[in-house]
Every structure is written in C-alpha cells, then in structure tokens.
Short mmCIF file of C-alpha atoms in Angstrom, two decimals:
data_model
loop_
_atom_site.label_atom_id
_atom_site.label_comp_id
_atom_site.label_asym_id
_atom_site.label_seq_id
_atom_site.Cartn_x
_atom_site.Cartn_y
_atom_site.Cartn_z
CA UNK O 457 -5.23 -27.33 0.81
CA UNK O 458 -6.78 -29.76 -1.65
CA UNK O 459 -9.44 -30.58 0.94
CA UNK O 460 -10.80 -27.03 0.94
CA UNK O 461 -14.40 -26.40 -0.14
CA UNK O 462 -16.69 -23.49 -0.88
CA UNK O 463 -17.89 -23.34 2.73
CA UNK O 464 -14.41 -22.58 4.04
CA UNK O 465 -13.56 -19.04 5.13
CA UNK O 466 -10.39 -17.64 3.58
CA UNK O 467 -8.84 -14.66 5.35
CA UNK O 468 -5.93 -13.07 3.50
CA UNK O 469 -3.74 -10.86 5.71
CA UNK O 470 -1.30 -8.11 4.73
CA UNK O 471 0.22 -7.18 8.07
CA UNK O 472 1.77 -3.72 8.07
CA UNK O 473 3.37 -1.53 10.68
CA UNK O 474 0.52 0.98 11.04
CA UNK O 475 -2.37 -0.70 9.20
CA UNK O 476 -3.35 -4.29 8.64
CA UNK O 477 -5.32 -4.96 5.50
CA UNK O 478 -7.29 -8.12 5.01
CA UNK O 479 -9.73 -9.76 2.63
CA UNK O 480 -12.36 -12.31 3.64
CA UNK O 481 -13.63 -14.71 0.99
CA UNK O 482 -16.83 -16.60 1.67
CA UNK O 483 -19.00 -18.28 -0.96
CA UNK O 484 -17.01 -16.68 -3.81
CA UNK O 485 -17.66 -13.22 -2.39
CA UNK O 486 -14.87 -11.00 -1.05
CA UNK O 487 -15.06 -8.22 1.49
CA UNK O 488 -12.01 -5.95 1.86
CA UNK O 489 -10.91 -4.19 5.04
CA UNK O 490 -8.36 -1.61 6.16
CA UNK O 491 -7.79 -1.59 9.90
CA UNK O 492 -5.61 0.78 11.89
CA UNK O 493 -3.33 -1.51 13.86
CA UNK O 494 -0.19 0.14 15.19
CA UNK O 495 2.17 -2.80 15.34
CA UNK O 496 5.05 -0.35 15.67
CA UNK O 497 3.75 0.46 19.16
CA UNK O 498 3.00 -3.00 20.49
CA UNK O 499 2.11 -6.54 19.42
CA UNK O 500 -1.14 -6.69 21.38
CA UNK O 501 -3.17 -4.70 18.82
CA UNK O 502 -2.41 -7.23 16.09
CA UNK O 503 -3.18 -10.21 18.31
CA UNK O 504 -6.46 -8.59 19.36
CA UNK O 505 -7.46 -7.81 15.77
CA UNK O 506 -6.78 -11.35 14.58
CA UNK O 507 -8.69 -12.78 17.55
CA UNK O 508 -11.74 -10.58 16.93
CA UNK O 509 -11.92 -11.48 13.23
CA UNK O 510 -11.49 -15.21 13.77
CA UNK O 511 -14.18 -15.28 16.46
CA UNK O 512 -16.73 -14.13 13.87
CA UNK O 513 -16.30 -17.45 12.10
CA UNK O 514 -15.68 -19.76 15.06
CA UNK O 515 -18.02 -22.45 13.69
CA UNK O 516 -16.38 -22.48 10.25
CA UNK O 517 -13.14 -23.84 8.91
CA UNK O 518 -10.80 -20.85 8.60
CA UNK O 519 -7.80 -20.73 6.29
CA UNK O 520 -5.40 -17.82 6.84
CA UNK O 521 -3.15 -16.60 4.02
CA UNK O 522 -0.39 -14.31 5.22
CA UNK O 523 1.98 -11.74 3.81
CA UNK O 524 3.60 -8.83 5.62
CA UNK O 525 5.78 -5.75 5.83
CA UNK O 526 5.26 -5.06 9.54
CA UNK O 527 8.26 -7.16 10.55
CA UNK O 528 10.41 -4.05 10.12
CA UNK O 529 8.73 -2.28 13.05
CA UNK O 530 11.07 -1.08 15.76
CA UNK O 531 9.33 -3.16 18.43
CA UNK O 532 11.33 -6.02 16.90
CA UNK O 533 15.10 -6.12 17.25
CA UNK O 534 15.42 -7.07 13.57
CA UNK O 535 13.30 -8.28 10.66
CA UNK O 536 13.97 -11.94 11.27
CA UNK O 537 12.63 -11.67 14.81
CA UNK O 538 9.62 -9.73 13.49
CA UNK O 539 8.75 -12.38 10.89
CA UNK O 540 9.09 -15.19 13.43
CA UNK O 541 7.00 -13.37 16.03
CA UNK O 542 4.13 -12.88 13.56
CA UNK O 543 4.38 -16.46 12.27
CA UNK O 544 4.50 -17.90 15.78
CA UNK O 545 1.29 -16.14 16.67
CA UNK O 546 -0.52 -17.71 13.72
CA UNK O 547 1.01 -21.07 14.67
CA UNK O 548 -0.65 -20.78 18.08
CA UNK O 549 -4.13 -20.51 16.52
CA UNK O 550 -6.51 -23.40 15.89
CA UNK O 551 -7.15 -22.24 12.31
CA UNK O 552 -5.09 -23.41 9.34
CA UNK O 553 -2.51 -20.89 8.13
CA UNK O 554 -0.30 -20.59 5.05
CA UNK O 555 2.53 -18.13 4.52
CA UNK O 556 3.21 -16.65 1.08
CA UNK O 557 6.82 -16.42 -0.09
CA UNK O 558 8.55 -14.64 -2.95
CA UNK O 559 8.92 -17.98 -4.75
CA UNK O 560 5.15 -17.94 -5.34
CA UNK O 561 4.71 -20.80 -2.89
CA UNK O 562 2.34 -21.21 0.01
CA UNK O 563 3.79 -23.09 2.96
CA UNK O 564 1.88 -24.54 5.87
CA UNK O 565 2.95 -22.26 8.68
CA UNK O 566 3.60 -25.23 10.97
CA UNK O 567 6.02 -26.89 8.57
CA UNK O 568 8.92 -24.44 9.14
CA UNK O 569 9.84 -25.17 5.51
CA UNK O 570 10.50 -21.55 4.50
CA UNK O 571 13.14 -18.83 4.63
CA UNK O 572 12.59 -15.58 6.52
CA UNK O 573 14.23 -13.67 3.64
CA UNK O 574 11.52 -14.97 1.30
CA UNK O 575 8.80 -13.59 3.57
CA UNK O 576 10.01 -10.26 4.97
CA UNK O 577 8.38 -7.31 3.14
CA UNK O 578 7.32 -9.54 0.24
CA UNK O 579 3.71 -8.34 0.16
CA UNK O 580 4.39 -6.52 -3.14
CA UNK O 581 5.33 -9.87 -4.70
CA UNK O 582 1.77 -11.11 -4.18
CA UNK O 583 0.42 -8.19 -6.22
CA UNK O 584 3.18 -8.70 -8.81
CA UNK O 585 2.30 -12.36 -9.35
CA UNK O 586 -1.38 -11.56 -9.57
CA UNK O 587 -0.65 -9.07 -12.37
CA UNK O 588 1.88 -11.29 -14.15
CA UNK O 589 -0.84 -13.94 -14.49
CA UNK O 590 -3.16 -11.44 -16.20
CA UNK O 591 -1.18 -8.75 -18.03
CA UNK O 592 1.57 -9.32 -20.58
CA UNK O 593 3.29 -5.94 -20.17
CA UNK O 594 2.59 -3.42 -17.45
CA UNK O 595 3.96 -1.16 -14.78
CA UNK O 596 1.89 -1.42 -11.64
CA UNK O 597 2.01 1.54 -9.27
CA UNK O 598 0.71 0.87 -5.77
CA UNK O 599 0.51 4.15 -3.83
CA UNK O 600 -0.35 3.68 -0.19
CA UNK O 601 -0.34 5.85 2.90
CA UNK O 602 3.47 5.95 3.18
CA UNK O 603 5.11 4.13 0.27
CA UNK O 604 4.86 3.55 -3.45
CA UNK O 605 5.66 0.13 -4.92
CA UNK O 606 6.59 0.00 -8.60
CA UNK O 607 5.88 -3.41 -10.14
CA UNK O 608 7.48 -4.29 -13.47
CA UNK O 609 5.91 -6.97 -15.66
CA UNK O 610 7.31 -7.87 -19.10
CA UNK O 611 6.16 -10.85 -21.18
CA UNK O 612 4.13 -12.01 -18.16
CA UNK O 613 7.27 -12.13 -16.00
CA UNK O 614 8.25 -10.02 -13.00
CA UNK O 615 11.45 -8.17 -13.94
CA UNK O 616 11.97 -6.19 -10.73
CA UNK O 617 15.50 -6.25 -9.36
CA UNK O 618 14.15 -5.71 -5.86
CA UNK O 619 14.82 -8.53 -3.40
CA UNK O 620 14.33 -6.44 -0.25
CA UNK O 621 13.64 -2.84 0.74
CA UNK O 622 17.27 -1.80 0.29
CA UNK O 623 17.45 -3.02 -3.32
CA UNK O 624 13.96 -1.67 -3.98
CA UNK O 625 15.06 1.81 -2.97
CA UNK O 626 18.28 1.87 -5.00
CA UNK O 627 16.56 0.47 -8.10
CA UNK O 628 13.70 3.02 -8.11
CA UNK O 629 11.19 0.28 -7.37
CA UNK O 630 10.27 1.40 -3.84
CA UNK O 631 9.58 5.05 -3.07
CA UNK O 632 9.03 6.31 0.43
CA UNK O 633 6.26 8.70 -0.50
CA UNK O 634 2.55 8.14 -0.10
CA UNK O 635 -0.79 9.88 0.09
CA UNK O 636 -1.30 10.16 3.84
CA UNK O 637 1.55 9.86 6.31
CA UNK O 638 4.49 11.12 4.24
CA UNK O 639 5.91 14.35 5.73
CA UNK O 640 5.95 17.15 3.19
CA UNK O 641 9.65 17.87 3.68
CA UNK O 642 10.35 14.35 2.35
CA UNK O 643 9.39 15.65 -1.11
CA UNK O 644 10.80 19.16 -1.15
CA UNK O 645 12.46 21.76 1.06
CA UNK O 646 11.22 24.88 -0.69
CA UNK O 647 8.62 26.12 -3.14
CA UNK O 648 8.77 29.03 -5.54
CA UNK O 649 5.54 30.89 -6.07
CA UNK O 650 5.18 34.30 -7.71
CA UNK O 651 8.92 34.95 -7.56
CA UNK O 652 9.04 34.23 -3.85
CA UNK O 653 10.63 31.29 -2.03
CA UNK O 654 8.74 29.46 0.68
CA UNK O 655 10.95 27.28 2.83
CA UNK O 656 9.49 24.11 4.31
CA UNK O 657 10.35 23.40 7.94
CA UNK O 658 11.57 19.79 8.39
CA UNK O 659 9.22 19.03 11.25
CA UNK O 660 6.14 16.85 11.43
CA UNK O 661 3.76 19.79 11.54
CA UNK O 662 1.78 18.52 8.54
CA UNK O 663 1.79 15.63 6.09
CA UNK O 664 0.60 14.81 2.59
CA UNK O 665 -2.90 13.99 3.78
CA UNK O 666 -3.35 17.71 4.54
CA UNK O 667 -2.45 18.51 0.93
CA UNK O 668 -4.80 15.96 -0.61
CA UNK O 669 -7.57 16.78 1.83
CA UNK O 670 -7.36 20.51 1.09
CA UNK O 671 -7.35 19.86 -2.67
CA UNK O 672 -10.40 17.55 -2.29
CA UNK O 673 -8.67 14.47 -3.72
CA UNK O 674 -8.97 12.39 -0.56
CA UNK O 675 -12.19 10.45 -0.08
CA UNK O 676 -13.30 10.11 3.57
CA UNK O 677 -13.05 6.30 3.46
CA UNK O 678 -9.39 6.58 2.50
CA UNK O 679 -8.58 9.33 4.98
CA UNK O 680 -7.78 6.86 7.73
CA UNK O 681 -4.50 8.15 9.16
CA UNK O 682 -4.14 10.44 12.17
CA UNK O 683 -3.28 14.11 11.68
CA UNK O 684 0.12 15.43 12.74
CA UNK O 685 -1.34 17.41 15.66
CA UNK O 686 -4.14 14.94 16.46
CA UNK O 687 -6.70 17.65 15.73
CA UNK O 688 -9.64 17.29 13.35
CA UNK O 689 -9.44 17.04 9.57
CA UNK O 690 -11.41 20.22 8.91
CA UNK O 691 -10.15 22.60 6.22
CA UNK O 692 -9.28 25.18 8.88
CA UNK O 693 -7.11 22.71 10.75
CA UNK O 694 -5.57 21.50 7.48
CA UNK O 695 -4.52 25.06 6.73
CA UNK O 696 -3.26 25.66 10.26
CA UNK O 697 -1.01 22.63 10.00
CA UNK O 698 0.22 23.67 6.55
CA UNK O 699 0.88 27.22 7.77
CA UNK O 700 3.24 25.86 10.40
CA UNK O 701 5.47 24.09 7.87
CA UNK O 702 5.98 27.44 6.09
CA UNK O 703 6.79 29.25 9.32
CA UNK O 704 3.74 31.49 9.66
CA UNK O 705 0.46 31.44 11.56
CA UNK O 706 -2.79 30.75 9.80
CA UNK O 707 -5.07 33.66 8.95
CA UNK O 708 -8.10 33.70 6.67
CA UNK O 709 -6.24 36.09 4.34
CA UNK O 710 -3.78 33.25 3.60
CA UNK O 711 -6.36 30.76 2.28
CA UNK O 712 -5.62 31.38 -1.39
CA UNK O 713 -1.87 31.29 -0.78
CA UNK O 714 -2.08 27.97 1.07
CA UNK O 715 -4.24 26.50 -1.66
CA UNK O 716 -1.72 27.50 -4.35
CA UNK O 717 1.24 26.24 -2.30
CA UNK O 718 -0.60 22.96 -1.83
CA UNK O 719 -1.09 22.69 -5.59
CA UNK O 720 2.65 23.22 -6.02
CA UNK O 721 3.40 20.38 -3.58
CA UNK O 722 0.85 18.19 -5.34
CA UNK O 723 2.66 18.83 -8.65
CA UNK O 724 6.02 18.00 -7.06
CA UNK O 725 4.61 14.70 -5.82
CA UNK O 726 3.21 13.91 -9.27
CA UNK O 727 6.54 14.73 -10.90
CA UNK O 728 8.41 12.59 -8.39
CA UNK O 729 6.36 9.52 -9.28
CA UNK O 730 6.31 10.36 -13.01
CA UNK O 731 10.10 10.62 -13.17
CA UNK O 732 10.44 7.14 -11.68
CA UNK O 733 7.94 5.69 -14.16
CA UNK O 734 9.83 7.35 -17.02
CA UNK O 735 13.08 5.88 -15.71
CA UNK O 736 11.67 2.37 -16.05
CA UNK O 737 10.08 3.10 -19.41
CA UNK O 738 13.45 4.18 -20.78
CA UNK O 739 15.38 1.33 -19.14
CA UNK O 740 13.07 -1.60 -19.84
CA UNK O 741 10.15 -0.82 -22.15
CA UNK O 742 11.46 1.21 -25.08
CA UNK O 743 10.32 -1.36 -27.68
CA UNK O 744 7.39 -2.75 -25.72
CA UNK O 745 3.98 -2.44 -27.33
CA UNK O 746 0.63 -2.34 -25.57
CA UNK O 747 2.13 -1.32 -22.24
CA UNK O 748 -0.37 -0.60 -19.50
CA UNK O 749 0.06 1.45 -16.36
CA UNK O 750 -1.96 -0.21 -13.59
CA UNK O 751 -3.26 1.99 -10.77
CA UNK O 752 -3.26 0.37 -7.35
CA UNK O 753 -3.76 1.59 -3.78
CA UNK O 754 -5.52 4.53 -2.18
CA UNK O 755 -3.40 6.85 -4.33
CA UNK O 756 -4.37 5.36 -7.68
CA UNK O 757 -6.18 8.61 -8.55
CA UNK O 758 -2.72 10.16 -8.78
CA UNK O 759 -1.61 7.51 -11.30
CA UNK O 760 -4.72 8.16 -13.38
CA UNK O 761 -3.85 11.88 -13.51
CA UNK O 762 -0.21 11.14 -14.35
CA UNK O 763 -1.26 8.83 -17.19
CA UNK O 764 -3.63 11.43 -18.58
CA UNK O 765 -0.89 14.06 -18.52
CA UNK O 766 1.62 11.77 -20.26
CA UNK O 767 -0.83 10.05 -22.61
CA UNK O 768 -0.11 6.62 -21.09
CA UNK O 769 -2.68 3.84 -21.08
CA UNK O 770 -4.21 3.57 -17.61
CA UNK O 771 -5.94 0.48 -16.22
CA UNK O 772 -7.46 0.13 -12.77
CA UNK O 773 -6.30 -2.93 -10.81
CA UNK O 774 -9.95 -3.73 -10.08
CA UNK O 775 -10.57 -4.50 -13.74
CA UNK O 776 -8.56 -7.69 -13.31
CA UNK O 777 -10.49 -8.85 -10.23
CA UNK O 778 -13.27 -11.37 -10.86
CA UNK O 779 -14.69 -11.77 -7.36
CA UNK O 780 -17.93 -10.15 -6.38
CA UNK O 781 -16.86 -7.57 -3.79
CA UNK O 782 -18.95 -5.92 -1.10
CA UNK O 783 -18.23 -3.13 1.35
CA UNK O 784 -16.47 0.22 1.30
CA UNK O 785 -13.06 -0.96 0.14
CA UNK O 786 -12.10 -2.54 -3.16
CA UNK O 787 -9.40 -5.10 -4.05
CA UNK O 788 -7.15 -2.31 -5.33
CA UNK O 789 -7.16 -0.76 -1.84
CA UNK O 790 -5.65 -3.90 -0.32
CA UNK O 791 -4.00 -5.45 -3.39
CA UNK O 792 -1.39 -7.68 -1.66
CA UNK O 793 -3.99 -9.19 0.67
CA UNK O 794 -6.61 -9.64 -2.04
CA UNK O 795 -4.07 -11.14 -4.48
CA UNK O 796 -3.36 -14.02 -2.10
CA UNK O 797 -6.83 -15.48 -2.69
CA UNK O 798 -6.62 -16.01 -6.48
CA UNK O 799 -2.93 -16.92 -6.13
CA UNK O 800 -3.87 -19.73 -3.76
CA UNK O 801 -6.50 -20.94 -6.21
CA UNK O 802 -3.87 -21.07 -9.00
CA UNK O 803 -1.41 -22.80 -6.68
CA UNK O 804 -3.93 -25.50 -5.76
CA UNK O 805 -4.66 -26.18 -9.44
CA UNK O 806 -0.97 -26.62 -10.23
CA UNK O 807 0.05 -28.82 -7.30
#
C-alpha cells in the first residue's frame, strides 16, 4: 500500500444483501453510490456490478477496500461460506484488494492472514473507527433501509459490546428497523386513535417506506427500495398498501385517517429509536460532557428530529468528512464504505 499514489483509483465497497454501497476516490475527490444488488437472490448480480465498475477504470491501478454484511444472505449455507465466497471473487480479479477487519487492520486479500469472524458483518466497525478518530464522545446512529446501528464512542474509544449481530441485538446496539424495507408490524401490532383500536395485519402488505413517503420525509434519491406490491410509489398506491395492513380497502374518504395513522406509526418508530438512545445514555454517559449524537444513513433526518425533541446536540456525519464529494449521494449515505478511505490513509501513515 505504501506504493500508492494520487493517480490510483480507490473503490471502497460495503457489500450488503439487498444493496451494495461504494465510494470511488480519484484525485482526492469522492463520489458515493448506492446500487440495488440483490445478493440474497443470486451471486451473479454482485459479480456483474463489480465487473462493470472496474471496467470504467481498466487503464488505471485500482485498489479495492472491502467490508460487508451480505455474507448472511440465505444463498450461502452459513456466514463463513458467504465471507469466503465474496473474498474469493475479489481474489480472482486483477486489481489489488484489501479486506477491512474489526481489529482496524487492512489485509491483502490474497494473504489469507485474517479471520472470518473479524470480517462478517463488521461494516459498522469502519464507521465506528472513523468517528473514534474524530469525536471524543458521541453516539452515532446509522439508520438504513432495514437496520439501525448504534455506535458508542467514549474518550475516543469504541465501547460497543457488539461482536456480531447476535450480541448487537441483545445489547441494544443493532435494531432491525429502518426507513424503507422494515414491515410495519415489526414496530407495532395496533394503534389507538380517537378511542379506537386499529389492528395491524402481520403481512407484507406495506412497509415503512410507505409511511415516510406519505408523510413527505423520503427524498426521491433515497426512495430506492421496491414497494411491497411492486406497484408505483404514488400517494394513492401508498394509501392502498397502508389500507391493507389495517384490514380495509382504500377510499378517498379515508385519506385523513390514513395520514393520522401514519403519523402515529412514525411516532412509534421515533420512540423506539429514542428509547434505545436513552438506554445507552443512562448506562454509559451519565457524567459525560459535550456528548454529540451523530446522524448517519438515509434515516438521519429521524435522528435530527429526535435530537430536537430531546434537546440533544445533533451533528451530521458529513461534517467530519474532508473529501470533496460529487454526485447525488453523500458520505453519510454510505458511511461504512466511505469510512474505509480515510481509515486506509491513517493505516498507511502508521505502518
């Protein structure tokens, strides 16, 4: 890595199960991408995506930096097989590739000098290390399409107890709720409105993207998941999908009701995330001064609203990013992938 120069192309990959996010650095400029890539269906889509991107720079030296969570997809028998399958594909390429591990180390992918357990679903560690190098005390909240990662930094050290998804879940550091693909029944089974109960059918008739789309919180660039019925994302279709989860058919007379029920679900989602932040504040930050809550991911707008409601200090992840960025997406939208680039720079300086 010491032989790298400013003409090299760095491509930082965060390989997920439904979306692959990547950042391309060239001449100190970064462009961020979110690409639908349904690894859970087959491996071909990922191979094709990587091939198409690398071909754009076929006359340049390419350095891949890799982290992942897609190894958990059910096309793989287990996570170990998933990690090895992804790594073996990068090994087969002519470009240079480095894998990021939870020990903050980058290993040449051809060296085999790494543990699968230090790679599987460790993309959040990249973001955590990026923040720990820049913020003394913070709680980073990365809300994506399906999950929420809670990153705990104290005295510039990562204090998460999470070592895998299982420990992340039981320690309130990984929440399976996001802005787009989360089914509504994952958050609540009934709503009370005007002294009436509205039961929520536990079927995939609608998801949280319908809520945030109807309430006008979801920007088109971030509305990249498919709808539950594969129909359009118009307000009428949003309301039709939402009507189904309550057990009635859509009619124009129900517009106001659906809007108010959506606001109730929005509040439940906010409270769900708030309660987990408060848990960590009480457990780990009671005497901590100058604590910041860092908003990350396509759902960072929700963190900004939560901070305003609770009078917490909010900082956008992008404020810590020094690269010139171009394009639709920002570093905060693909934080694990973006973080690999400055982390590599720090690693090179210290080795």
